[in-house]
PDB file of N, CA and C in Angstrom:
ATOM      1  N   UNK H1485     -63.217 139.203 -35.377  1.00  0.00           N
ATOM      2  CA  UNK H1485     -62.580 138.393 -36.377  1.00  0.00           C
ATOM      3  C   UNK H1485     -61.146 138.965 -36.716  1.00  0.00           C
ATOM      4  N   UNK H1486     -61.214 140.272 -36.984  1.00  0.00           N
ATOM      5  CA  UNK H1486     -59.831 140.811 -37.433  1.00  0.00           C
ATOM      6  C   UNK H1486     -58.863 140.913 -36.300  1.00  0.00           C
ATOM      7  N   UNK H1487     -59.247 140.804 -35.091  1.00  0.00           N
ATOM      8  CA  UNK H1487     -58.379 140.729 -33.980  1.00  0.00           C
ATOM      9  C   UNK H1487     -57.471 139.548 -33.953  1.00  0.00           C
ATOM     10  N   UNK H1488     -58.056 138.497 -34.442  1.00  0.00           N
ATOM     11  CA  UNK H1488     -57.371 137.199 -34.590  1.00  0.00           C
ATOM     12  C   UNK H1488     -56.140 136.995 -35.664  1.00  0.00           C
ATOM     13  N   UNK H1489     -56.230 138.028 -36.604  1.00  0.00           N
ATOM     14  CA  UNK H1489     -55.225 137.955 -37.673  1.00  0.00           C
ATOM     15  C   UNK H1489     -53.778 138.045 -37.282  1.00  0.00           C
ATOM     16  N   UNK H1490     -53.607 139.137 -36.499  1.00  0.00           N
ATOM     17  CA  UNK H1490     -52.113 139.403 -36.075  1.00  0.00           C
ATOM     18  C   UNK H1490     -51.484 138.170 -35.250  1.00  0.00           C
ATOM     19  N   UNK H1491     -52.453 137.592 -34.472  1.00  0.00           N
ATOM     20  CA  UNK H1491     -52.053 136.395 -33.603  1.00  0.00           C
ATOM     21  C   UNK H1491     -51.393 135.279 -34.611  1.00  0.00           C
ATOM     22  N   UNK H1492     -52.238 135.103 -35.724  1.00  0.00           N
ATOM     23  CA  UNK H1492     -51.869 134.111 -36.796  1.00  0.00           C
ATOM     24  C   UNK H1492     -50.604 134.432 -37.442  1.00  0.00           C
ATOM     25  N   UNK H1493     -50.274 135.635 -37.583  1.00  0.00           N
ATOM     26  CA  UNK H1493     -48.830 136.130 -38.284  1.00  0.00           C
ATOM     27  C   UNK H1493     -47.843 135.669 -37.216  1.00  0.00           C
ATOM     28  N   UNK H1494     -47.957 135.950 -36.016  1.00  0.00           N
ATOM     29  CA  UNK H1494     -46.958 135.768 -35.046  1.00  0.00           C
ATOM     30  C   UNK H1494     -46.773 134.235 -34.960  1.00  0.00           C
ATOM     31  N   UNK H1495     -47.669 133.337 -34.842  1.00  0.00           N
ATOM     32  CA  UNK H1495     -47.635 131.997 -34.712  1.00  0.00           C
ATOM     33  C   UNK H1495     -46.907 131.345 -35.978  1.00  0.00           C
ATOM     34  N   UNK H1496     -46.997 132.099 -37.175  1.00  0.00           N
ATOM     35  CA  UNK H1496     -46.193 131.543 -38.294  1.00  0.00           C
ATOM     36  C   UNK H1496     -44.652 131.484 -38.112  1.00  0.00           C
ATOM     37  N   UNK H1497     -44.292 132.582 -37.306  1.00  0.00           N
ATOM     38  CA  UNK H1497     -42.746 132.702 -36.891  1.00  0.00           C
ATOM     39  C   UNK H1497     -42.523 131.531 -36.030  1.00  0.00           C
ATOM     40  N   UNK H1498     -43.537 131.270 -34.937  1.00  0.00           N
ATOM     41  CA  UNK H1498     -43.214 130.304 -34.010  1.00  0.00           C
ATOM     42  C   UNK H1498     -42.993 128.962 -34.700  1.00  0.00           C
ATOM     43  N   UNK H1499     -43.886 128.784 -35.608  1.00  0.00           N
ATOM     44  CA  UNK H1499     -43.804 127.389 -36.344  1.00  0.00           C
ATOM     45  C   UNK H1499     -42.617 127.355 -37.206  1.00  0.00           C
ATOM     46  N   UNK H1500     -42.013 128.388 -37.758  1.00  0.00           N
ATOM     47  CA  UNK H1500     -40.884 128.467 -38.592  1.00  0.00           C
ATOM     48  C   UNK H1500     -39.607 128.257 -37.771  1.00  0.00           C
ATOM     49  N   UNK H1501     -39.684 128.526 -36.424  1.00  0.00           N
ATOM     50  CA  UNK H1501     -38.295 128.525 -35.505  1.00  0.00           C
ATOM     51  C   UNK H1501     -37.792 127.223 -35.432  1.00  0.00           C
ATOM     52  N   UNK H1502     -38.465 126.068 -35.263  1.00  0.00           N
ATOM     53  CA  UNK H1502     -37.785 124.750 -35.249  1.00  0.00           C
ATOM     54  C   UNK H1502     -36.978 124.451 -36.497  1.00  0.00           C
ATOM     55  N   UNK H1503     -37.633 124.877 -37.707  1.00  0.00           N
ATOM     56  CA  UNK H1503     -36.959 124.577 -38.998  1.00  0.00           C
ATOM     57  C   UNK H1503     -35.717 125.287 -39.036  1.00  0.00           C
ATOM     58  N   UNK H1504     -35.648 126.575 -38.518  1.00  0.00           N
ATOM     59  CA  UNK H1504     -34.579 127.559 -38.538  1.00  0.00           C
ATOM     60  C   UNK H1504     -33.513 127.006 -37.686  1.00  0.00           C
ATOM     61  N   UNK H1505     -34.013 126.450 -36.567  1.00  0.00           N
ATOM     62  CA  UNK H1505     -32.923 125.928 -35.425  1.00  0.00           C
ATOM     63  C   UNK H1505     -32.300 124.565 -36.014  1.00  0.00           C
ATOM     64  N   UNK H1506     -32.946 123.847 -36.864  1.00  0.00           N
ATOM     65  CA  UNK H1506     -32.522 122.350 -37.228  1.00  0.00           C
ATOM     66  C   UNK H1506     -31.319 122.708 -38.140  1.00  0.00           C
ATOM     67  N   UNK H1507     -31.213 123.584 -39.006  1.00  0.00           N
ATOM     68  CA  UNK H1507     -30.044 123.901 -39.890  1.00  0.00           C
ATOM     69  C   UNK H1507     -28.775 124.097 -39.196  1.00  0.00           C
ATOM     70  N   UNK H1508     -28.624 124.952 -38.244  1.00  0.00           N
ATOM     71  CA  UNK H1508     -27.313 124.978 -37.474  1.00  0.00           C
ATOM     72  C   UNK H1508     -26.960 123.683 -36.804  1.00  0.00           C
ATOM     73  N   UNK H1509     -28.121 123.160 -36.132  1.00  0.00           N
ATOM     74  CA  UNK H1509     -27.822 121.871 -35.425  1.00  0.00           C
ATOM     75  C   UNK H1509     -27.295 120.759 -36.435  1.00  0.00           C
ATOM     76  N   UNK H1510     -27.718 120.644 -37.536  1.00  0.00           N
ATOM     77  CA  UNK H1510     -27.340 119.641 -38.656  1.00  0.00           C
ATOM     78  C   UNK H1510     -25.876 119.917 -38.988  1.00  0.00           C
ATOM     79  N   UNK H1511     -25.635 121.235 -39.162  1.00  0.00           N
ATOM     80  CA  UNK H1511     -24.104 121.557 -39.524  1.00  0.00           C
ATOM     81  C   UNK H1511     -23.310 121.124 -38.364  1.00  0.00           C
ATOM     82  N   UNK H1512     -23.667 121.580 -37.007  1.00  0.00           N
ATOM     83  CA  UNK H1512     -22.614 121.126 -36.085  1.00  0.00           C
ATOM     84  C   UNK H1512     -22.544 119.600 -35.703  1.00  0.00           C
ATOM     85  N   UNK H1513     -23.687 118.814 -35.969  1.00  0.00           N
ATOM     86  CA  UNK H1513     -23.710 117.447 -35.692  1.00  0.00           C
ATOM     87  C   UNK H1513     -23.268 116.548 -36.711  1.00  0.00           C
ATOM     88  N   UNK H1514     -23.440 117.063 -38.061  1.00  0.00           N
ATOM     89  CA  UNK H1514     -23.273 116.188 -39.064  1.00  0.00           C
ATOM     90  C   UNK H1514     -21.999 116.675 -40.062  1.00  0.00           C
ATOM     91  N   UNK H1515     -22.233 117.852 -40.433  1.00  0.00           N
ATOM     92  CA  UNK H1515     -21.369 118.360 -41.633  1.00  0.00           C
ATOM     93  C   UNK H1515     -20.015 118.759 -41.072  1.00  0.00           C
ATOM     94  N   UNK H1516     -19.910 119.395 -40.233  1.00  0.00           N
ATOM     95  CA  UNK H1516     -18.721 119.881 -39.578  1.00  0.00           C
ATOM     96  C   UNK H1516     -17.716 118.730 -39.124  1.00  0.00           C
ATOM     97  N   UNK H1517     -18.200 117.659 -38.340  1.00  0.00           N
ATOM     98  CA  UNK H1517     -17.561 116.496 -37.932  1.00  0.00           C
ATOM     99  C   UNK H1517     -16.940 115.768 -39.202  1.00  0.00           C
ATOM    100  N   UNK H1518     -17.775 115.629 -40.232  1.00  0.00           N
ATOM    101  CA  UNK H1518     -17.361 115.053 -41.528  1.00  0.00           C
ATOM    102  C   UNK H1518     -16.065 115.774 -42.184  1.00  0.00           C
ATOM    103  N   UNK H1519     -16.129 117.154 -42.121  1.00  0.00           N
ATOM    104  CA  UNK H1519     -15.163 117.969 -42.763  1.00  0.00           C
ATOM    105  C   UNK H1519     -13.814 117.859 -41.990  1.00  0.00           C
ATOM    106  N   UNK H1520     -13.905 117.672 -40.643  1.00  0.00           N
ATOM    107  CA  UNK H1520     -12.901 117.369 -39.782  1.00  0.00           C
ATOM    108  C   UNK H1520     -12.001 116.016 -40.179  1.00  0.00           C
ATOM    109  N   UNK H1521     -12.854 115.001 -40.288  1.00  0.00           N
ATOM    110  CA  UNK H1521     -12.421 113.695 -40.653  1.00  0.00           C
ATOM    111  C   UNK H1521     -11.660 113.821 -41.989  1.00  0.00           C
ATOM    112  N   UNK H1522     -12.481 114.476 -42.931  1.00  0.00           N
ATOM    113  CA  UNK H1522     -11.853 114.631 -44.300  1.00  0.00           C
ATOM    114  C   UNK H1522     -10.532 115.276 -44.227  1.00  0.00           C
ATOM    115  N   UNK H1523     -10.376 116.316 -43.467  1.00  0.00           N
ATOM    116  CA  UNK H1523      -9.174 117.090 -43.340  1.00  0.00           C
ATOM    117  C   UNK H1523      -7.876 116.190 -42.806  1.00  0.00           C
ATOM    118  N   UNK H1524      -8.325 115.496 -41.723  1.00  0.00           N
ATOM    119  CA  UNK H1524      -7.433 114.517 -40.932  1.00  0.00           C
ATOM    120  C   UNK H1524      -6.949 113.447 -42.010  1.00  0.00           C
ATOM    121  N   UNK H1525      -7.766 112.883 -42.696  1.00  0.00           N
ATOM    122  CA  UNK H1525      -7.505 111.828 -43.848  1.00  0.00           C
ATOM    123  C   UNK H1525      -6.604 112.360 -44.813  1.00  0.00           C
ATOM    124  N   UNK H1526      -6.838 113.640 -45.343  1.00  0.00           N
ATOM    125  CA  UNK H1526      -5.965 114.215 -46.325  1.00  0.00           C
ATOM    126  C   UNK H1526      -4.542 114.396 -45.657  1.00  0.00           C
ATOM    127  N   UNK H1527      -4.510 115.010 -44.454  1.00  0.00           N
ATOM    128  CA  UNK H1527      -3.289 115.140 -43.857  1.00  0.00           C
ATOM    129  C   UNK H1527      -2.481 113.792 -43.560  1.00  0.00           C
ATOM    130  N   UNK H1528      -3.169 112.783 -43.316  1.00  0.00           N
ATOM    131  CA  UNK H1528      -2.544 111.450 -43.147  1.00  0.00           C
ATOM    132  C   UNK H1528      -2.014 110.989 -44.658  1.00  0.00           C
ATOM    133  N   UNK H1529      -2.746 111.075 -45.605  1.00  0.00           N
ATOM    134  CA  UNK H1529      -2.246 110.820 -46.908  1.00  0.00           C
ATOM    135  C   UNK H1529      -0.877 111.614 -47.379  1.00  0.00           C
ATOM    136  N   UNK H1530      -1.017 112.914 -46.995  1.00  0.00           N
ATOM    137  CA  UNK H1530       0.135 113.728 -47.598  1.00  0.00           C
ATOM    138  C   UNK H1530       1.371 113.274 -46.657  1.00  0.00           C
ATOM    139  N   UNK H1531       1.216 112.741 -45.364  1.00  0.00           N
ATOM    140  CA  UNK H1531       2.486 112.388 -44.677  1.00  0.00           C
ATOM    141  C   UNK H1531       2.857 110.896 -44.877  1.00  0.00           C
ATOM    142  N   UNK H1532       2.418 110.219 -45.789  1.00  0.00           N
ATOM    143  CA  UNK H1532       2.935 108.848 -45.916  1.00  0.00           C
ATOM    144  C   UNK H1532       4.136 108.693 -46.611  1.00  0.00           C
ATOM    145  N   UNK H1533       5.031 107.797 -46.104  1.00  0.00           N
ATOM    146  CA  UNK H1533       6.315 107.590 -46.766  1.00  0.00           C
ATOM    147  C   UNK H1533       6.616 106.170 -46.969  1.00  0.00           C
ATOM    148  N   UNK H1534       7.748 105.818 -47.728  1.00  0.00           N
ATOM    149  CA  UNK H1534       8.126 104.523 -47.755  1.00  0.00           C
ATOM    150  C   UNK H1534       8.379 103.961 -46.559  1.00  0.00           C
ATOM    151  N   UNK H1535       7.994 102.566 -46.225  1.00  0.00           N
ATOM    152  CA  UNK H1535       8.303 101.938 -44.916  1.00  0.00           C
ATOM    153  C   UNK H1535       7.182 101.918 -44.094  1.00  0.00           C
ATOM    154  N   UNK H1536       6.230 102.883 -44.273  1.00  0.00           N
ATOM    155  CA  UNK H1536       5.005 102.915 -43.268  1.00  0.00           C
ATOM    156  C   UNK H1536       4.117 101.799 -43.693  1.00  0.00           C
ATOM    157  N   UNK H1537       3.487 101.199 -42.540  1.00  0.00           N
ATOM    158  CA  UNK H1537       2.519 100.104 -42.745  1.00  0.00           C
ATOM    159  C   UNK H1537       1.266 100.677 -42.777  1.00  0.00           C
ATOM    160  N   UNK H1538       0.522 100.139 -43.775  1.00  0.00           N
ATOM    161  CA  UNK H1538      -0.844 100.656 -44.071  1.00  0.00           C
ATOM    162  C   UNK H1538      -1.921  99.639 -43.842  1.00  0.00           C
ATOM    163  N   UNK H1539      -3.230  99.979 -43.879  1.00  0.00           N
ATOM    164  CA  UNK H1539      -4.340  99.200 -44.027  1.00  0.00           C
ATOM    165  C   UNK H1539      -5.208  99.852 -45.070  1.00  0.00           C
ATOM    166  N   UNK H1540      -5.658  99.219 -46.107  1.00  0.00           N
ATOM    167  CA  UNK H1540      -6.641  99.661 -47.095  1.00  0.00           C
ATOM    168  C   UNK H1540      -8.119  99.408 -46.550  1.00  0.00           C
ATOM    169  N   UNK H1541      -8.867 100.212 -47.360  1.00  0.00           N
ATOM    170  CA  UNK H1541     -10.296 100.072 -47.003  1.00  0.00           C
ATOM    171  C   UNK H1541     -10.859  98.790 -47.065  1.00  0.00           C
ATOM    172  N   UNK H1542     -10.066  97.920 -48.036  1.00  0.00           N
ATOM    173  CA  UNK H1542     -10.582  96.537 -48.285  1.00  0.00           C
ATOM    174  C   UNK H1542     -10.030  95.585 -47.402  1.00  0.00           C
ATOM    175  N   UNK H1543      -9.224  96.125 -46.196  1.00  0.00           N
ATOM    176  CA  UNK H1543      -8.649  95.241 -45.293  1.00  0.00           C
ATOM    177  C   UNK H1543      -7.250  94.564 -45.628  1.00  0.00           C
ATOM    178  N   UNK H1544      -6.682  95.039 -46.674  1.00  0.00           N
ATOM    179  CA  UNK H1544      -5.266  94.681 -46.950  1.00  0.00           C
ATOM    180  C   UNK H1544      -4.160  95.344 -46.297  1.00  0.00           C
ATOM    181  N   UNK H1545      -3.401  94.589 -45.690  1.00  0.00           N
ATOM    182  CA  UNK H1545      -2.310  95.311 -44.870  1.00  0.00           C
ATOM    183  C   UNK H1545      -1.030  95.101 -45.509  1.00  0.00           C
ATOM    184  N   UNK H1546      -0.182  96.081 -45.671  1.00  0.00           N
ATOM    185  CA  UNK H1546       1.151  95.954 -46.144  1.00  0.00           C
ATOM    186  C   UNK H1546       2.066  97.028 -45.801  1.00  0.00           C
ATOM    187  N   UNK H1547       3.297  97.118 -46.442  1.00  0.00           N
ATOM    188  CA  UNK H1547       4.246  97.945 -46.263  1.00  0.00           C
ATOM    189  C   UNK H1547       4.560  98.863 -47.417  1.00  0.00           C
ATOM    190  N   UNK H1548       4.613 100.136 -47.426  1.00  0.00           N
ATOM    191  CA  UNK H1548       4.777 100.977 -48.565  1.00  0.00           C
ATOM    192  C   UNK H1548       6.183 100.783 -49.083  1.00  0.00           C
ATOM    193  N   UNK H1549       6.373 100.477 -50.464  1.00  0.00           N
ATOM    194  CA  UNK H1549       7.607 100.312 -51.041  1.00  0.00           C
ATOM    195  C   UNK H1549       7.894 101.690 -51.771  1.00  0.00           C
ATOM    196  N   UNK H1550       6.963 102.199 -52.501  1.00  0.00           N
ATOM    197  CA  UNK H1550       7.048 103.372 -53.370  1.00  0.00           C
ATOM    198  C   UNK H1550       5.803 104.046 -53.455  1.00  0.00           C
ATOM    199  N   UNK H1551       5.883 105.434 -53.871  1.00  0.00           N
ATOM    200  CA  UNK H1551       4.711 106.222 -53.838  1.00  0.00           C
ATOM    201  C   UNK H1551       4.715 107.002 -55.227  1.00  0.00           C
ATOM    202  N   UNK H1552       3.520 106.876 -56.047  1.00  0.00           N
ATOM    203  CA  UNK H1552       3.413 107.534 -57.123  1.00  0.00           C
ATOM    204  C   UNK H1552       2.488 108.726 -56.940  1.00  0.00           C
ATOM    205  N   UNK H1553       2.023 109.408 -58.058  1.00  0.00           N
ATOM    206  CA  UNK H1553       1.120 110.638 -57.775  1.00  0.00           C
ATOM    207  C   UNK H1553      -0.283 110.018 -57.282  1.00  0.00           C
ATOM    208  N   UNK H1554      -0.916 109.146 -57.735  1.00  0.00           N
ATOM    209  CA  UNK H1554      -2.217 108.681 -57.067  1.00  0.00           C
ATOM    210  C   UNK H1554      -2.353 107.254 -56.874  1.00  0.00           C
ATOM    211  N   UNK H1555      -1.180 106.542 -56.609  1.00  0.00           N
ATOM    212  CA  UNK H1555      -1.081 105.222 -56.311  1.00  0.00           C
ATOM    213  C   UNK H1555       0.134 104.931 -55.400  1.00  0.00           C
ATOM    214  N   UNK H1556       0.049 103.901 -54.778  1.00  0.00           N
ATOM    215  CA  UNK H1556       1.292 103.327 -53.955  1.00  0.00           C
ATOM    216  C   UNK H1556       1.645 101.896 -54.298  1.00  0.00           C
ATOM    217  N   UNK H1557       2.756 101.465 -54.224  1.00  0.00           N
ATOM    218  CA  UNK H1557       3.165 100.114 -54.470  1.00  0.00           C
ATOM    219  C   UNK H1557       3.449  99.538 -52.924  1.00  0.00           C
ATOM    220  N   UNK H1558       2.720  98.537 -52.647  1.00  0.00           N
ATOM    221  CA  UNK H1558       2.821  98.015 -51.197  1.00  0.00           C
ATOM    222  C   UNK H1558       3.348  96.440 -51.305  1.00  0.00           C
ATOM    223  N   UNK H1559       4.124  95.967 -50.321  1.00  0.00           N
ATOM    224  CA  UNK H1559       4.388  94.693 -50.151  1.00  0.00           C
ATOM    225  C   UNK H1559       3.535  93.935 -49.013  1.00  0.00           C
ATOM    226  N   UNK H1560       2.988  92.902 -49.388  1.00  0.00           N
ATOM    227  CA  UNK H1560       1.933  92.260 -48.615  1.00  0.00           C
ATOM    228  C   UNK H1560       2.759  90.926 -48.024  1.00  0.00           C
ATOM    229  N   UNK H1561       2.569  90.652 -46.750  1.00  0.00           N
ATOM    230  CA  UNK H1561       3.115  89.490 -46.140  1.00  0.00           C
ATOM    231  C   UNK H1561       2.259  88.331 -46.414  1.00  0.00           C
ATOM    232  N   UNK H1562       2.421  86.960 -46.213  1.00  0.00           N
ATOM    233  CA  UNK H1562       3.795  86.415 -46.000  1.00  0.00           C
ATOM    234  C   UNK H1562       4.611  86.200 -47.171  1.00  0.00           C
ATOM    235  N   UNK H1563       4.275  86.281 -48.304  1.00  0.00           N
ATOM    236  CA  UNK H1563       5.010  85.909 -49.584  1.00  0.00           C
ATOM    237  C   UNK H1563       5.814  87.139 -50.051  1.00  0.00           C
ATOM    238  N   UNK H1564       5.410  88.396 -49.637  1.00  0.00           N
ATOM    239  CA  UNK H1564       6.134  89.451 -50.283  1.00  0.00           C
ATOM    240  C   UNK H1564       5.540  89.869 -51.535  1.00  0.00           C
ATOM    241  N   UNK H1565       4.260  89.694 -51.790  1.00  0.00           N
ATOM    242  CA  UNK H1565       3.636  89.977 -52.988  1.00  0.00           C
ATOM    243  C   UNK H1565       3.594  91.556 -53.020  1.00  0.00           C
ATOM    244  N   UNK H1566       3.959  92.107 -54.367  1.00  0.00           N
ATOM    245  CA  UNK H1566       3.847  93.631 -54.577  1.00  0.00           C
ATOM    246  C   UNK H1566       2.502  93.876 -55.146  1.00  0.00           C
ATOM    247  N   UNK H1567       1.750  94.972 -54.519  1.00  0.00           N
ATOM    248  CA  UNK H1567       0.545  95.345 -55.184  1.00  0.00           C
ATOM    249  C   UNK H1567       0.455  96.876 -55.391  1.00  0.00           C
ATOM    250  N   UNK H1568      -0.323  97.200 -56.441  1.00  0.00           N
ATOM    251  CA  UNK H1568      -0.409  98.624 -56.473  1.00  0.00           C
ATOM    252  C   UNK H1568      -1.802  99.006 -56.175  1.00  0.00           C
ATOM    253  N   UNK H1569      -2.000 100.016 -55.232  1.00  0.00           N
ATOM    254  CA  UNK H1569      -3.428 100.364 -54.574  1.00  0.00           C
ATOM    255  C   UNK H1569      -3.356 101.782 -54.897  1.00  0.00           C
ATOM    256  N   UNK H1570      -4.649 102.400 -54.981  1.00  0.00           N
ATOM    257  CA  UNK H1570      -4.860 103.814 -55.148  1.00  0.00           C
ATOM    258  C   UNK H1570      -4.642 104.398 -53.788  1.00  0.00           C
ATOM    259  N   UNK H1571      -4.135 105.562 -53.558  1.00  0.00           N
ATOM    260  CA  UNK H1571      -3.881 106.330 -52.454  1.00  0.00           C
ATOM    261  C   UNK H1571      -5.313 106.539 -51.646  1.00  0.00           C
ATOM    262  N   UNK H1572      -6.280 106.656 -52.411  1.00  0.00           N
ATOM    263  CA  UNK H1572      -7.645 106.973 -51.689  1.00  0.00           C
ATOM    264  C   UNK H1572      -8.175 105.743 -51.048  1.00  0.00           C
ATOM    265  N   UNK H1573      -7.566 104.555 -51.157  1.00  0.00           N
ATOM    266  CA  UNK H1573      -8.177 103.457 -50.633  1.00  0.00           C
ATOM    267  C   UNK H1573      -7.389 103.141 -49.319  1.00  0.00           C
ATOM    268  N   UNK H1574      -6.479 104.019 -48.828  1.00  0.00           N
ATOM    269  CA  UNK H1574      -5.758 103.836 -47.566  1.00  0.00           C
ATOM    270  C   UNK H1574      -6.689 104.144 -46.439  1.00  0.00           C
ATOM    271  N   UNK H1575      -6.894 103.359 -45.468  1.00  0.00           N
ATOM    272  CA  UNK H1575      -7.839 103.666 -44.415  1.00  0.00           C
ATOM    273  C   UNK H1575      -7.047 104.163 -43.107  1.00  0.00           C
ATOM    274  N   UNK H1576      -5.680 103.540 -42.904  1.00  0.00           N
ATOM    275  CA  UNK H1576      -4.972 103.833 -41.714  1.00  0.00           C
ATOM    276  C   UNK H1576      -3.520 103.585 -41.954  1.00  0.00           C
ATOM    277  N   UNK H1577      -2.749 104.411 -41.390  1.00  0.00           N
ATOM    278  CA  UNK H1577      -1.327 104.314 -41.448  1.00  0.00           C
ATOM    279  C   UNK H1577      -0.622 104.171 -40.166  1.00  0.00           C
ATOM    280  N   UNK H1578       0.319 103.270 -40.053  1.00  0.00           N
ATOM    281  CA  UNK H1578       1.158 102.969 -38.865  1.00  0.00           C
ATOM    282  C   UNK H1578       2.648 103.294 -39.303  1.00  0.00           C
ATOM    283  N   UNK H1579       3.198 104.287 -38.791  1.00  0.00           N
ATOM    284  CA  UNK H1579       4.653 104.623 -39.106  1.00  0.00           C
ATOM    285  C   UNK H1579       5.687 103.638 -38.391  1.00  0.00           C
ATOM    286  N   UNK H1580       6.822 103.674 -38.972  1.00  0.00           N
ATOM    287  CA  UNK H1580       7.898 102.804 -38.359  1.00  0.00           C
ATOM    288  C   UNK H1580       8.118 103.310 -37.053  1.00  0.00           C
ATOM    289  N   UNK H1581       8.158 104.493 -36.730  1.00  0.00           N
ATOM    290  CA  UNK H1581       8.665 105.039 -35.437  1.00  0.00           C
ATOM    291  C   UNK H1581       7.649 104.528 -34.324  1.00  0.00           C
ATOM    292  N   UNK H1582       6.311 104.512 -34.590  1.00  0.00           N
ATOM    293  CA  UNK H1582       5.457 104.175 -33.541  1.00  0.00           C
ATOM    294  C   UNK H1582       5.274 102.757 -33.492  1.00  0.00           C
ATOM    295  N   UNK H1583       5.788 101.828 -34.398  1.00  0.00           N
ATOM    296  CA  UNK H1583       5.614 100.368 -34.392  1.00  0.00           C
ATOM    297  C   UNK H1583       6.369  99.640 -33.349  1.00  0.00           C
ATOM    298  N   UNK H1584       7.560 100.065 -32.972  1.00  0.00           N
ATOM    299  CA  UNK H1584       8.331  99.446 -31.828  1.00  0.00           C
ATOM    300  C   UNK H1584       7.866  99.811 -30.636  1.00  0.00           C
TER     301      UNK H1584
END
């Protein structure tokens, strides 16, 4: 009966191995890609300038007229309506240079 005890201790490590392997896999498949996307988004926001065309997360498209600390003023077609939107709501930027 005592001979079976050490084998039980070894099987405990084997049962913990999948749990220990899941943590690094979750990091590389979920956390790290999200951090890369966040960094790219922050770089995109820091590079915006007047004249850039943007799309907000709500689907509004417009051209940047001016930039404040945490907000931007955009002009929306076709009537040229001016709107103030939060910088954090910018989903994508198309610069003037790549538009033509």
